[in-house]
Short mmCIF file of C-alpha atoms in Angstrom, two decimals:
data_model
loop_
_atom_site.label_atom_id
_atom_site.label_comp_id
_atom_site.label_asym_id
_atom_site.label_seq_id
_atom_site.Cartn_x
_atom_site.Cartn_y
_atom_site.Cartn_z
CA MET A 1 -38.44 -24.84 10.87
CA THR A 2 -40.50 -27.93 10.09
CA ALA A 3 -39.28 -31.49 10.67
CA ALA A 4 -38.87 -31.98 6.93
CA ALA A 5 -36.67 -28.94 6.71
CA HIS A 6 -34.58 -30.24 9.59
CA ILE A 7 -33.99 -33.49 7.76
CA LEU A 8 -32.98 -31.64 4.60
CA ALA A 9 -30.69 -29.20 6.45
CA LEU A 10 -27.11 -29.46 5.25
CA PRO A 11 -24.28 -29.35 7.80
CA LEU A 12 -22.93 -26.10 6.43
CA ALA A 13 -23.08 -23.98 9.55
CA HIS A 14 -19.37 -23.30 9.52
CA ILE A 15 -18.73 -23.36 5.79
CA GLY A 16 -17.82 -19.70 6.00
CA HIS A 17 -14.61 -20.66 7.76
CA TRP A 18 -13.52 -22.66 4.74
CA LEU A 19 -14.16 -20.10 2.00
CA TRP A 20 -10.47 -19.19 1.98
CA VAL A 21 -9.80 -22.51 0.22
CA PHE A 22 -11.48 -21.13 -2.91
CA TYR A 23 -9.03 -18.22 -2.88
CA LEU A 24 -6.07 -20.55 -2.48
CA ILE A 25 -6.90 -22.83 -5.41
CA PRO A 26 -5.82 -20.41 -8.21
CA VAL A 27 -2.52 -19.84 -6.39
CA LEU A 28 -1.95 -23.59 -6.08
CA ILE A 29 -2.80 -24.11 -9.76
CA VAL A 30 -0.23 -21.50 -10.83
CA VAL A 31 2.47 -22.75 -8.43
CA GLY A 32 1.75 -26.37 -9.44
CA GLY A 33 1.96 -25.39 -13.11
CA ILE A 34 5.32 -23.71 -12.57
CA ILE A 35 6.78 -26.66 -10.69
CA HIS A 36 5.44 -29.12 -13.28
CA THR A 37 6.82 -27.23 -16.29
CA THR A 38 10.17 -26.58 -14.56
CA ARG A 39 10.60 -30.27 -13.74
CA ALA A 40 9.54 -31.32 -17.24
CA ASP A 41 12.02 -28.85 -18.69
CA LYS A 42 14.84 -30.19 -16.55
CA ARG A 43 13.94 -33.79 -17.42
CA ARG A 44 13.89 -32.95 -21.12
CA LYS A 45 17.32 -31.33 -20.87
CA LYS A 46 18.71 -34.30 -18.95
CA ASP A 47 17.35 -36.73 -21.57
CA GLY A 48 18.80 -34.57 -24.32
CA ARG A 49 22.23 -34.67 -22.71
CA GLY A 50 22.02 -38.46 -22.21
CA HIS A 51 21.57 -39.15 -25.99
CA MET B 1 -42.59 -24.78 1.94
CA SER B 2 -39.89 -25.16 -0.63
CA PHE B 3 -38.16 -28.53 -0.92
CA LEU B 4 -34.84 -26.85 -1.38
CA PRO B 5 -32.50 -27.78 1.45
CA TYR B 6 -32.32 -25.25 4.26
CA VAL B 7 -28.78 -23.97 4.68
CA PRO B 8 -28.19 -22.73 8.22
CA PHE B 9 -25.23 -20.34 7.98
CA ALA B 10 -23.99 -19.68 11.50
CA HIS B 11 -22.17 -16.46 10.78
CA ALA B 12 -22.53 -13.43 8.58
CA LEU B 13 -21.57 -15.32 5.47
CA VAL B 14 -23.80 -13.34 3.17
CA ALA B 15 -21.77 -10.35 2.10
CA LYS B 16 -23.19 -6.85 1.98
CA GLN B 17 -22.90 -6.99 -1.79
CA ASP B 18 -25.59 -8.55 -3.88
CA LEU B 19 -23.15 -9.97 -6.40
CA PRO B 20 -24.28 -12.06 -9.36
CA ILE B 21 -21.47 -14.56 -8.70
CA PRO B 22 -19.67 -15.56 -5.49
CA ALA B 23 -16.85 -13.27 -4.39
CA TRP B 24 -14.21 -15.99 -4.70
CA LEU B 25 -14.96 -16.36 -8.40
CA PHE B 26 -13.58 -12.85 -8.83
CA ALA B 27 -10.25 -14.19 -7.53
CA TRP B 28 -10.37 -16.88 -10.22
CA ALA B 29 -11.23 -14.32 -12.89
CA ALA B 30 -8.45 -12.00 -11.69
CA SER B 31 -5.98 -14.90 -11.80
CA ILE B 32 -7.00 -15.67 -15.38
CA VAL B 33 -6.51 -12.01 -16.34
CA LEU B 34 -3.01 -12.16 -14.84
CA ILE B 35 -2.15 -15.41 -16.60
CA VAL B 36 -3.39 -14.06 -19.96
CA SER B 37 -1.43 -10.81 -19.38
CA PHE B 38 1.64 -12.87 -18.55
CA PHE B 39 1.50 -14.80 -21.82
CA ALA B 40 0.73 -11.66 -23.81
CA LEU B 41 3.81 -9.98 -22.28
CA SER B 42 5.95 -13.06 -22.99
CA ALA B 43 4.87 -13.10 -26.61
CA ALA B 44 4.89 -9.43 -27.51
CA TRP B 45 7.24 -7.58 -25.12
CA ARG B 46 10.79 -8.60 -25.95
CA LYS B 47 12.85 -5.51 -25.17
CA PRO B 48 12.93 -3.43 -21.99
CA LYS B 49 10.94 -0.23 -22.38
CA PHE B 50 10.87 1.34 -18.93
CA GLU B 51 14.58 1.71 -18.19
CA ASP B 52 14.67 5.02 -19.99
CA GLU B 53 12.21 7.54 -18.53
CA ARG B 54 12.19 9.58 -21.75
CA TRP B 55 11.92 12.70 -19.65
CA ARG B 56 11.34 15.90 -21.61
CA PRO B 57 10.73 19.37 -20.18
CA ALA B 58 7.16 20.56 -20.28
CA ALA B 59 6.57 23.73 -22.25
CA GLY B 60 4.34 26.68 -21.34
CA TRP B 61 3.98 28.98 -18.36
CA LEU B 62 2.37 26.48 -15.97
CA PRO B 63 5.50 24.41 -15.13
CA THR B 64 7.46 27.60 -14.44
CA ALA B 65 4.65 29.00 -12.28
CA LEU B 66 4.39 25.72 -10.32
CA LEU B 67 8.06 25.87 -9.38
CA SER B 68 8.10 29.59 -8.65
CA PRO B 69 9.45 30.55 -5.19
CA ALA B 70 6.20 32.38 -4.37
CA LEU B 71 4.07 29.28 -4.90
CA GLN B 72 6.54 27.09 -3.03
CA VAL B 73 6.42 29.45 -0.05
CA LEU B 74 2.62 29.48 -0.22
CA CYS B 75 2.33 25.68 -0.40
CA GLY B 76 4.90 25.21 2.38
CA ALA B 77 3.09 27.73 4.59
CA LEU B 78 -0.21 25.94 3.94
CA GLY B 79 1.40 22.63 4.92
CA VAL B 80 2.77 24.10 8.17
CA PHE B 81 -0.58 25.76 8.93
CA LEU B 82 -2.56 22.53 8.40
CA LEU B 83 -0.10 20.52 10.50
CA GLY B 84 -0.49 23.15 13.22
CA VAL B 85 -4.29 23.00 13.02
CA ALA B 86 -4.17 19.18 13.19
CA ALA B 87 -1.83 19.15 16.20
CA TYR B 88 -3.80 21.89 18.00
CA SER B 89 -7.22 20.35 17.38
CA GLY B 90 -5.88 16.94 18.37
CA ILE B 91 -4.61 18.24 21.72
CA HIS B 92 -7.32 20.79 22.51
CA GLY B 93 -10.33 19.44 20.62
CA THR B 94 -12.96 16.84 21.37
CA GLU B 95 -11.94 13.32 22.29
CA ALA B 96 -14.44 11.89 19.77
CA PRO B 97 -12.18 10.75 16.88
CA ASP B 98 -14.86 11.16 14.21
CA ARG B 99 -15.59 14.79 15.23
CA ASN B 100 -11.98 15.94 15.52
CA PHE B 101 -10.20 17.48 12.52
CA ALA B 102 -6.86 15.88 13.47
CA ILE B 103 -7.79 12.25 12.93
CA THR B 104 -9.49 12.55 9.55
CA PHE B 105 -6.94 15.05 8.26
CA LEU B 106 -3.85 13.05 9.26
CA PHE B 107 -5.05 9.50 8.68
CA VAL B 108 -7.43 9.92 5.74
CA THR B 109 -7.01 13.20 3.83
CA ALA B 110 -3.20 13.31 3.92
CA TRP B 111 -2.34 9.65 4.38
CA LEU B 112 -4.61 8.42 1.57
CA GLY B 113 -4.97 11.56 -0.51
CA PHE B 114 -1.28 12.08 -1.27
CA PRO B 115 -0.65 8.52 -2.55
CA PHE B 116 -3.72 8.70 -4.85
CA PHE B 117 -2.84 12.08 -6.34
CA SER B 118 0.95 11.53 -6.37
CA ALA B 119 0.50 8.45 -8.56
CA PHE B 120 -1.00 10.67 -11.28
CA LEU B 121 0.51 14.11 -10.70
CA GLY B 122 3.98 13.36 -9.34
CA ASP B 123 5.63 14.33 -6.07
CA ILE B 124 3.17 17.00 -4.90
CA PHE B 125 3.87 16.36 -1.22
CA ARG B 126 7.33 17.85 -1.69
CA PHE B 127 5.67 21.28 -2.02
CA PHE B 128 3.36 20.85 0.97
CA ASN B 129 5.79 18.99 3.25
CA PRO B 130 5.61 21.10 6.45
CA TRP B 131 8.91 19.83 7.87
CA ARG B 132 10.76 20.53 4.62
CA ALA B 133 9.28 24.04 4.62
CA ILE B 134 10.35 24.68 8.23
CA GLY B 135 13.77 23.13 7.58
CA ARG B 136 14.38 25.28 4.52
CA VAL B 137 13.37 28.45 6.36
CA ALA B 138 15.64 27.49 9.28
CA GLY B 139 18.49 26.71 6.86
CA GLY B 140 17.98 30.06 5.12
CA GLY B 141 17.96 31.85 8.48
CA PHE B 142 21.17 30.11 9.52
CA ARG B 143 22.84 31.11 6.24
CA LEU B 144 21.75 34.70 6.77
CA ILE B 145 23.05 34.89 10.35
CA ALA B 146 26.18 32.73 10.10
CA GLY B 147 27.05 33.74 6.57
CA GLN B 148 27.65 30.14 5.55
CA ARG B 149 25.68 26.96 4.84
CA ALA B 150 25.02 24.66 7.78
CA ALA B 151 27.44 21.72 7.94
CA HIS B 152 25.68 18.34 8.03
CA LEU B 153 26.77 14.82 8.81
CA ARG B 154 27.12 12.44 5.91
CA TYR B 155 24.02 10.25 5.70
CA PRO B 156 25.10 6.59 6.04
CA ASP B 157 24.47 4.87 2.69
CA ARG B 158 23.65 1.56 4.32
CA LEU B 159 20.84 3.16 6.31
CA GLY B 160 19.09 3.98 3.03
CA ARG B 161 15.31 4.18 3.41
CA TRP B 162 15.17 2.00 6.52
CA PRO B 163 14.18 4.91 8.82
CA ALA B 164 11.21 5.55 6.50
CA ALA B 165 10.23 1.86 6.54
CA VAL B 166 10.31 1.81 10.35
CA GLY B 167 8.41 5.12 10.45
CA LEU B 168 5.75 3.71 8.14
CA LEU B 169 5.22 0.69 10.39
CA ALA B 170 5.14 2.98 13.44
CA PHE B 171 2.58 5.33 11.88
CA VAL B 172 0.23 2.51 10.94
CA TRP B 173 0.84 0.86 14.31
CA LEU B 174 -0.32 4.09 15.96
CA GLU B 175 -3.49 4.07 13.87
CA VAL B 176 -4.53 0.42 13.77
CA VAL B 177 -2.92 -1.05 16.90
CA TYR B 178 -2.62 1.72 19.47
CA GLY B 179 -5.90 3.25 18.33
CA SER B 180 -7.89 0.07 17.69
CA SER B 181 -10.84 0.93 19.86
CA GLY B 182 -13.38 0.06 17.17
CA GLY B 183 -16.65 1.75 16.34
CA VAL B 184 -15.26 4.57 14.19
CA SER B 185 -13.15 4.59 11.04
CA VAL B 186 -9.99 5.57 12.89
CA GLY B 187 -10.31 4.96 16.59
CA LEU B 188 -7.16 6.72 17.73
CA ASP B 189 -7.55 9.17 20.57
CA PRO B 190 -7.12 12.67 18.98
CA HIS B 191 -4.93 13.82 21.87
CA ALA B 192 -2.49 10.97 21.16
CA ALA B 193 -2.54 11.90 17.45
CA GLY B 194 -1.76 15.54 18.25
CA VAL B 195 1.10 14.61 20.57
CA ALA B 196 2.43 12.11 18.01
CA ALA B 197 2.41 14.84 15.34
CA LEU B 198 4.50 17.10 17.59
CA VAL B 199 6.91 14.31 18.57
CA TYR B 200 7.37 13.32 14.93
CA SER B 201 7.93 16.98 14.00
CA ALA B 202 10.66 17.34 16.63
CA TYR B 203 12.33 14.10 15.49
CA THR B 204 12.15 15.06 11.80
CA LEU B 205 13.52 18.57 12.33
CA ALA B 206 16.37 17.15 14.43
CA MET B 207 17.24 14.66 11.67
CA MET B 208 17.07 17.44 9.08
CA ALA B 209 19.48 19.50 11.18
CA LEU B 210 21.83 16.51 11.35
CA PHE B 211 21.73 15.28 7.76
CA GLY B 212 20.30 18.16 5.76
CA VAL B 213 16.72 18.88 4.70
CA GLU B 214 16.79 17.40 1.19
CA GLU B 215 18.87 14.37 2.16
CA TRP B 216 16.51 13.47 5.00
CA CYS B 217 13.45 14.00 2.76
CA ARG B 218 14.93 11.69 0.11
CA ARG B 219 15.71 8.83 2.48
CA GLY B 220 14.50 9.12 6.04
CA GLU B 221 11.34 11.23 6.22
CA THR B 222 8.56 8.67 6.31
CA PHE B 223 5.88 10.65 4.51
CA ALA B 224 8.17 12.13 1.86
CA VAL B 225 9.51 8.67 1.06
CA PHE B 226 6.10 6.97 1.19
CA PHE B 227 4.26 9.51 -0.97
CA GLY B 228 7.33 9.94 -3.18
CA MET B 229 7.28 6.20 -3.86
CA PHE B 230 3.84 6.48 -5.49
CA ALA B 231 4.96 9.59 -7.38
CA GLN B 232 7.39 7.34 -9.29
CA LEU B 233 4.41 5.96 -11.20
CA ALA B 234 3.31 9.39 -12.43
CA PRO B 235 3.89 10.75 -15.93
CA PHE B 236 5.28 14.01 -14.47
CA GLY B 237 8.51 14.63 -12.61
CA VAL B 238 10.98 17.34 -11.63
CA ARG B 239 14.55 17.17 -12.95
CA ASP B 240 17.21 19.87 -12.54
CA GLY B 241 14.61 22.28 -11.23
CA ARG B 242 12.26 21.82 -14.19
CA ILE B 243 8.95 20.01 -14.50
CA GLY B 244 8.77 17.54 -17.33
CA ARG B 245 6.79 14.67 -18.78
CA ARG B 246 8.08 11.14 -18.67
CA ARG B 247 6.91 7.64 -19.49
CA PRO B 248 4.41 6.53 -16.80
CA LEU B 249 5.85 3.92 -14.38
CA ALA B 250 9.37 4.41 -15.80
CA ALA B 251 10.76 6.46 -12.89
CA ALA B 252 9.94 3.55 -10.57
CA THR B 253 12.60 1.36 -12.21
CA HIS B 254 15.41 3.28 -10.46
CA TRP B 255 13.62 4.00 -7.19
CA ALA B 256 14.43 0.78 -5.36
CA THR B 257 18.21 0.94 -5.82
CA VAL B 258 18.54 2.61 -2.38
CA PRO B 259 18.77 0.11 0.55
CA GLY B 260 15.55 -0.28 2.52
CA SER B 261 13.29 0.60 -0.43
CA ALA B 262 11.97 -2.95 -0.66
CA ALA B 263 11.12 -2.74 3.06
CA VAL B 264 9.09 0.45 2.46
CA VAL B 265 6.94 -1.04 -0.29
CA LEU B 266 6.54 -4.37 1.53
CA ALA B 267 5.58 -2.50 4.72
CA SER B 268 2.97 -0.58 2.74
CA ILE B 269 1.34 -3.77 1.42
CA ALA B 270 1.62 -5.48 4.82
CA THR B 271 0.14 -2.64 6.86
CA THR B 272 -2.82 -2.27 4.49
CA SER B 273 -3.34 -6.03 4.56
CA PHE B 274 -3.21 -6.11 8.33
CA ASP B 275 -5.69 -3.25 8.61
CA GLY B 276 -8.06 -5.23 6.37
CA ALA B 277 -7.46 -8.54 8.13
CA GLN B 278 -7.64 -7.24 11.69
CA ASP B 279 -11.43 -7.24 11.74
CA GLY B 280 -11.88 -10.01 9.20
CA ALA B 281 -9.56 -12.86 8.30
CA LEU B 282 -7.36 -12.54 11.41
CA LYS B 283 -10.13 -11.64 13.86
CA ALA B 284 -10.54 -15.11 15.38
CA ALA B 285 -6.78 -15.72 15.60
CA ILE B 286 -6.23 -12.32 17.25
CA GLN B 287 -9.05 -13.03 19.71
CA ASN B 288 -7.59 -16.41 20.68
CA THR B 289 -4.06 -15.05 21.10
CA MET B 290 -5.37 -12.13 23.09
CA GLU B 291 -7.19 -14.44 25.48
CA ALA B 292 -3.97 -16.44 25.92
CA ALA B 293 -2.07 -13.19 26.61
CA GLU B 294 -4.66 -12.21 29.22
CA LYS B 295 -4.20 -15.55 30.94
CA ILE B 296 -0.51 -14.82 31.50
CA GLY B 297 -1.45 -11.66 33.37
CA LEU B 298 -1.69 -8.85 30.81
CA SER B 299 -4.53 -6.34 31.07
CA PRO B 300 -7.12 -6.62 28.24
CA LEU B 301 -5.84 -3.44 26.56
CA ASP B 302 -2.18 -4.49 26.79
CA ALA B 303 -3.06 -7.97 25.59
CA LEU B 304 -4.90 -6.50 22.57
CA ARG B 305 -2.04 -4.16 21.69
CA TRP B 306 0.69 -6.76 22.07
CA THR B 307 -1.31 -9.27 20.07
CA ASP B 308 -2.08 -6.78 17.31
CA THR B 309 1.59 -5.74 17.22
CA ALA B 310 2.67 -9.36 16.87
CA TYR B 311 0.17 -9.98 14.05
CA LEU B 312 1.19 -6.77 12.28
CA LEU B 313 4.80 -7.99 12.28
CA VAL B 314 3.71 -11.48 11.23
CA THR B 315 1.79 -9.96 8.30
CA PHE B 316 4.87 -7.97 7.32
CA ALA B 317 6.99 -11.13 7.51
CA GLY B 318 4.36 -13.08 5.52
CA VAL B 319 4.24 -10.52 2.70
CA ALA B 320 8.06 -10.35 2.63
CA ILE B 321 8.29 -14.17 2.52
CA ILE B 322 5.88 -14.41 -0.46
CA TYR B 323 8.01 -11.87 -2.34
CA ALA B 324 11.27 -13.55 -1.25
CA LEU B 325 9.98 -16.92 -2.50
CA GLY B 326 9.22 -15.37 -5.88
CA VAL B 327 12.76 -13.94 -6.00
CA ARG B 328 14.20 -17.29 -4.90
CA GLY B 329 12.31 -18.95 -7.77
CA MET B 330 13.70 -16.43 -10.27
CA ARG B 331 17.20 -17.16 -8.98
CA SER B 332 16.85 -20.75 -10.21
CA VAL B 333 16.65 -19.63 -13.84
CA PRO B 334 20.09 -19.91 -15.55
CA GLY B 335 21.89 -16.60 -15.96
CA ALA B 336 20.19 -15.01 -12.92
CA PRO B 337 22.06 -12.24 -11.06
CA PRO B 338 22.73 -12.66 -7.30
CA TYR B 339 19.74 -12.99 -4.96
CA LYS B 340 20.32 -9.56 -3.40
CA THR B 341 20.33 -7.88 -6.81
CA LEU B 342 17.09 -9.61 -7.74
CA PHE B 343 15.43 -8.81 -4.40
CA ARG B 344 16.21 -5.13 -4.80
CA GLY B 345 15.83 -5.10 -8.57
CA PHE B 346 12.21 -6.23 -8.55
CA ALA B 347 11.00 -4.32 -5.48
CA HIS B 348 9.65 -1.45 -7.59
CA THR B 349 7.24 -3.88 -9.27
CA LEU B 350 5.32 -3.93 -5.98
CA ILE B 351 4.60 -0.17 -6.01
CA PRO B 352 1.48 -0.45 -8.22
CA ILE B 353 0.32 -3.28 -5.94
CA ALA B 354 0.83 -1.16 -2.84
CA LEU B 355 -1.27 1.55 -4.49
CA ALA B 356 -3.90 -0.98 -5.55
CA TYR B 357 -4.13 -2.26 -1.97
CA LEU B 358 -4.57 1.30 -0.68
CA VAL B 359 -7.33 2.04 -3.23
CA ALA B 360 -9.05 -1.29 -2.66
CA HIS B 361 -9.04 -1.05 1.12
CA TYR B 362 -9.64 2.64 1.65
CA PHE B 363 -11.46 3.96 -1.41
CA SER B 364 -14.86 4.01 0.31
CA LEU B 365 -13.43 5.32 3.60
CA PHE B 366 -11.77 8.14 1.68
CA VAL B 367 -14.96 9.11 -0.18
CA TYR B 368 -17.03 9.08 3.01
CA GLN B 369 -14.51 10.81 5.28
CA GLU B 370 -13.71 13.54 2.75
CA GLN B 371 -17.33 14.60 2.94
CA ALA B 372 -16.77 15.10 6.66
CA GLN B 373 -13.39 16.75 6.09
CA PHE B 374 -14.72 19.41 3.76
CA THR B 375 -17.91 20.11 5.68
CA TYR B 376 -18.23 19.81 9.45
CA LEU B 377 -14.59 19.10 10.26
CA LEU B 378 -13.52 22.21 8.39
CA SER B 379 -16.19 24.38 10.01
CA ASP B 380 -15.69 22.97 13.47
CA PRO B 381 -12.11 21.59 13.63
CA LEU B 382 -12.11 21.07 17.38
CA GLY B 383 -15.45 19.28 17.26
CA THR B 384 -16.69 21.21 20.27
CA ALA B 385 -19.78 22.61 18.50
CA THR B 386 -18.65 26.14 19.36
CA THR B 387 -17.54 27.25 15.88
CA ASP B 388 -19.12 27.16 12.43
CA LEU B 389 -16.44 28.79 10.25
CA PHE B 390 -17.98 27.99 6.86
CA GLY B 391 -21.58 27.33 7.82
CA THR B 392 -21.22 23.57 7.25
CA ALA B 393 -20.89 22.38 10.85
CA GLU B 394 -24.28 20.69 10.70
CA ALA B 395 -23.56 18.71 7.53
CA GLY B 396 -23.26 14.93 7.53
CA ILE B 397 -21.89 12.07 5.46
CA ASP B 398 -24.02 10.66 2.66
CA PHE B 399 -23.36 6.94 2.97
CA LYS B 400 -25.57 6.25 -0.03
CA LEU B 401 -23.06 7.95 -2.32
CA LEU B 402 -21.44 4.59 -3.04
CA SER B 403 -23.35 1.35 -3.42
CA PRO B 404 -21.77 -1.80 -1.92
CA ASN B 405 -21.49 -3.28 -5.40
CA LEU B 406 -19.71 -0.22 -6.75
CA ILE B 407 -17.22 -0.42 -3.86
CA TRP B 408 -16.60 -4.09 -4.61
CA TYR B 409 -16.09 -3.51 -8.34
CA VAL B 410 -13.64 -0.66 -7.65
CA GLN B 411 -11.79 -2.94 -5.25
CA VAL B 412 -11.54 -5.77 -7.79
CA ALA B 413 -10.64 -3.45 -10.67
CA SER B 414 -7.89 -1.70 -8.70
CA LEU B 415 -6.38 -4.98 -7.52
CA VAL B 416 -6.37 -6.48 -11.02
CA ALA B 417 -4.99 -3.30 -12.63
CA GLY B 418 -2.30 -2.93 -9.93
CA HIS B 419 -1.13 -6.51 -10.36
CA VAL B 420 -1.12 -6.36 -14.16
CA LEU B 421 1.03 -3.21 -13.95
CA GLY B 422 3.29 -4.95 -11.42
CA LEU B 423 3.63 -7.93 -13.75
CA THR B 424 4.46 -5.60 -16.65
CA LEU B 425 7.18 -3.83 -14.66
CA ALA B 426 8.58 -7.20 -13.55
CA HIS B 427 8.64 -8.54 -17.11
CA ASP B 428 10.39 -5.39 -18.27
CA ARG B 429 13.04 -5.68 -15.54
CA ALA B 430 13.55 -9.39 -16.30
CA LEU B 431 14.43 -8.44 -19.88
CA VAL B 432 17.25 -6.31 -18.44
CA TYR B 433 18.69 -9.17 -16.38
CA TRP B 434 18.15 -11.96 -18.90
CA LYS B 435 19.11 -10.92 -22.40
CA ASP B 436 17.35 -14.00 -23.83
CA TYR B 437 13.66 -13.13 -23.70
CA ARG B 438 12.69 -16.80 -23.29
CA ARG B 439 14.70 -17.05 -20.08
CA ALA B 440 13.32 -13.69 -18.97
CA SER B 441 9.79 -15.02 -19.45
CA ARG B 442 10.64 -18.20 -17.61
CA SER B 443 11.95 -16.23 -14.65
CA GLN B 444 8.63 -14.41 -14.56
CA TYR B 445 6.62 -17.56 -13.88
CA TRP B 446 7.62 -16.91 -10.29
CA MET B 447 6.53 -13.30 -10.30
CA LEU B 448 3.24 -14.47 -11.82
CA ALA B 449 2.82 -16.75 -8.80
CA VAL B 450 3.59 -13.82 -6.47
CA MET B 451 1.06 -11.60 -8.26
CA VAL B 452 -1.66 -14.26 -8.26
CA ALA B 453 -0.98 -14.88 -4.56
CA PHE B 454 -1.21 -11.17 -3.70
CA THR B 455 -4.37 -10.74 -5.80
CA CYS B 456 -6.17 -13.70 -4.25
CA PHE B 457 -4.97 -12.74 -0.77
CA GLY B 458 -6.20 -9.17 -1.29
CA LEU B 459 -9.60 -10.25 -2.59
CA TYR B 460 -9.97 -12.75 0.24
CA LEU B 461 -9.23 -10.04 2.82
CA LEU B 462 -11.77 -7.73 1.17
CA SER B 463 -14.45 -10.40 0.87
CA VAL B 464 -14.11 -11.27 4.56
CA GLY B 465 -13.95 -7.61 5.52
CA ASN B 466 -17.06 -6.81 3.50
CA GLY B 467 -18.96 -9.82 4.81
#
């Protein structure tokens, strides 16, 4: 590898160990969505009862 | 040189596949498919459809011929003969696992073949079950000599399918923990497999003598329960001694009412996951734990087995916890039945997922090993190069039969299809528990999370395993 290539090398040697994060994101989105809608639902009901 | 940055990947990050998009994007796509399916079910599926099997007897001569005593005797005898060949070749054949009939026959042909075919054709193992065949002959002999039916103990209801769940874990433990020597598809020593087959036969026949052949096959016999579980998905079934057609998947809705059924299906998913993760996602963790175990004085082999055993149980616990969390979430929806009812009531929704995991993880192994099974392993069962029964002892496995991309697409397709079917079954069951379809749909948010988690987890395991 030339010196220029060394300078441009990205520190990604161990990125493979972090690929699992990409598989976790859809799960987190779904779980987050469920929690958000459930809380919003409860809040709406509470407000409805208060009036 | 190019001015593109050089990316020094330290490990084998580049998968064997030459996929047009990264593997993790398939997990995103699969999640979107599940979410779209979920909303489609919520909008269009407002009454339970699977509770009634709609079983109707099949017409024609074939169903009668299939249940004829002559064919049952023939199938049973074939089952006993093949079990005998497997046990004999395991004990007296070569020690090379890939050249011995026993290993491929027990752990690939039977173990993977019956679930695949049962899911489409129904409970075919019932006809080939060697222990059932021996038990029935012994029972018939007893009746003939004693002039009365053998008296059996009453099978404890609470025990349910727990013996089968434990047996399932033990069988996979034997294959992937005790036999994890690496290098070949199943690394178990054939001698150990042969002895295990005989020990299991003795145990099963003793249990059949105690509780009755059919009772033990329904609840305790590991293979009958495991293969029978997948048969619940099939559009064919036997009722009152007659073969009939039924709505696909519908029989599964009543399968999990017996205690321990949830454990069987969870054990199936967990053991397949562990087998996939052992040399991939969990490899580094297992290595580190094993080194720690060696430091406290265990031999390398003991350290490996104890570590693998611990991780197998952890995987089982992890899969059970994901499912339990989904059930716990459902419990929070007003009008929900008790937790125990929900836990048991939704367990059958995991059967298509268990099948999907089996297909995804072992489809290529099955295709490759069956070439060996029906060529050189059949001609030379002992693997000693002294027999060539069918003239195929010199044949080999064509590893080019499946391209890496094809394997990957089958894996993704089976996982997505299995989870969509699981989601459908769960939605249908929710409509039974919650009469208001809006509440039923809301309860299923949690099952959607479980399904997305299992899909992404499965694809992650496969992507690491393929890498």
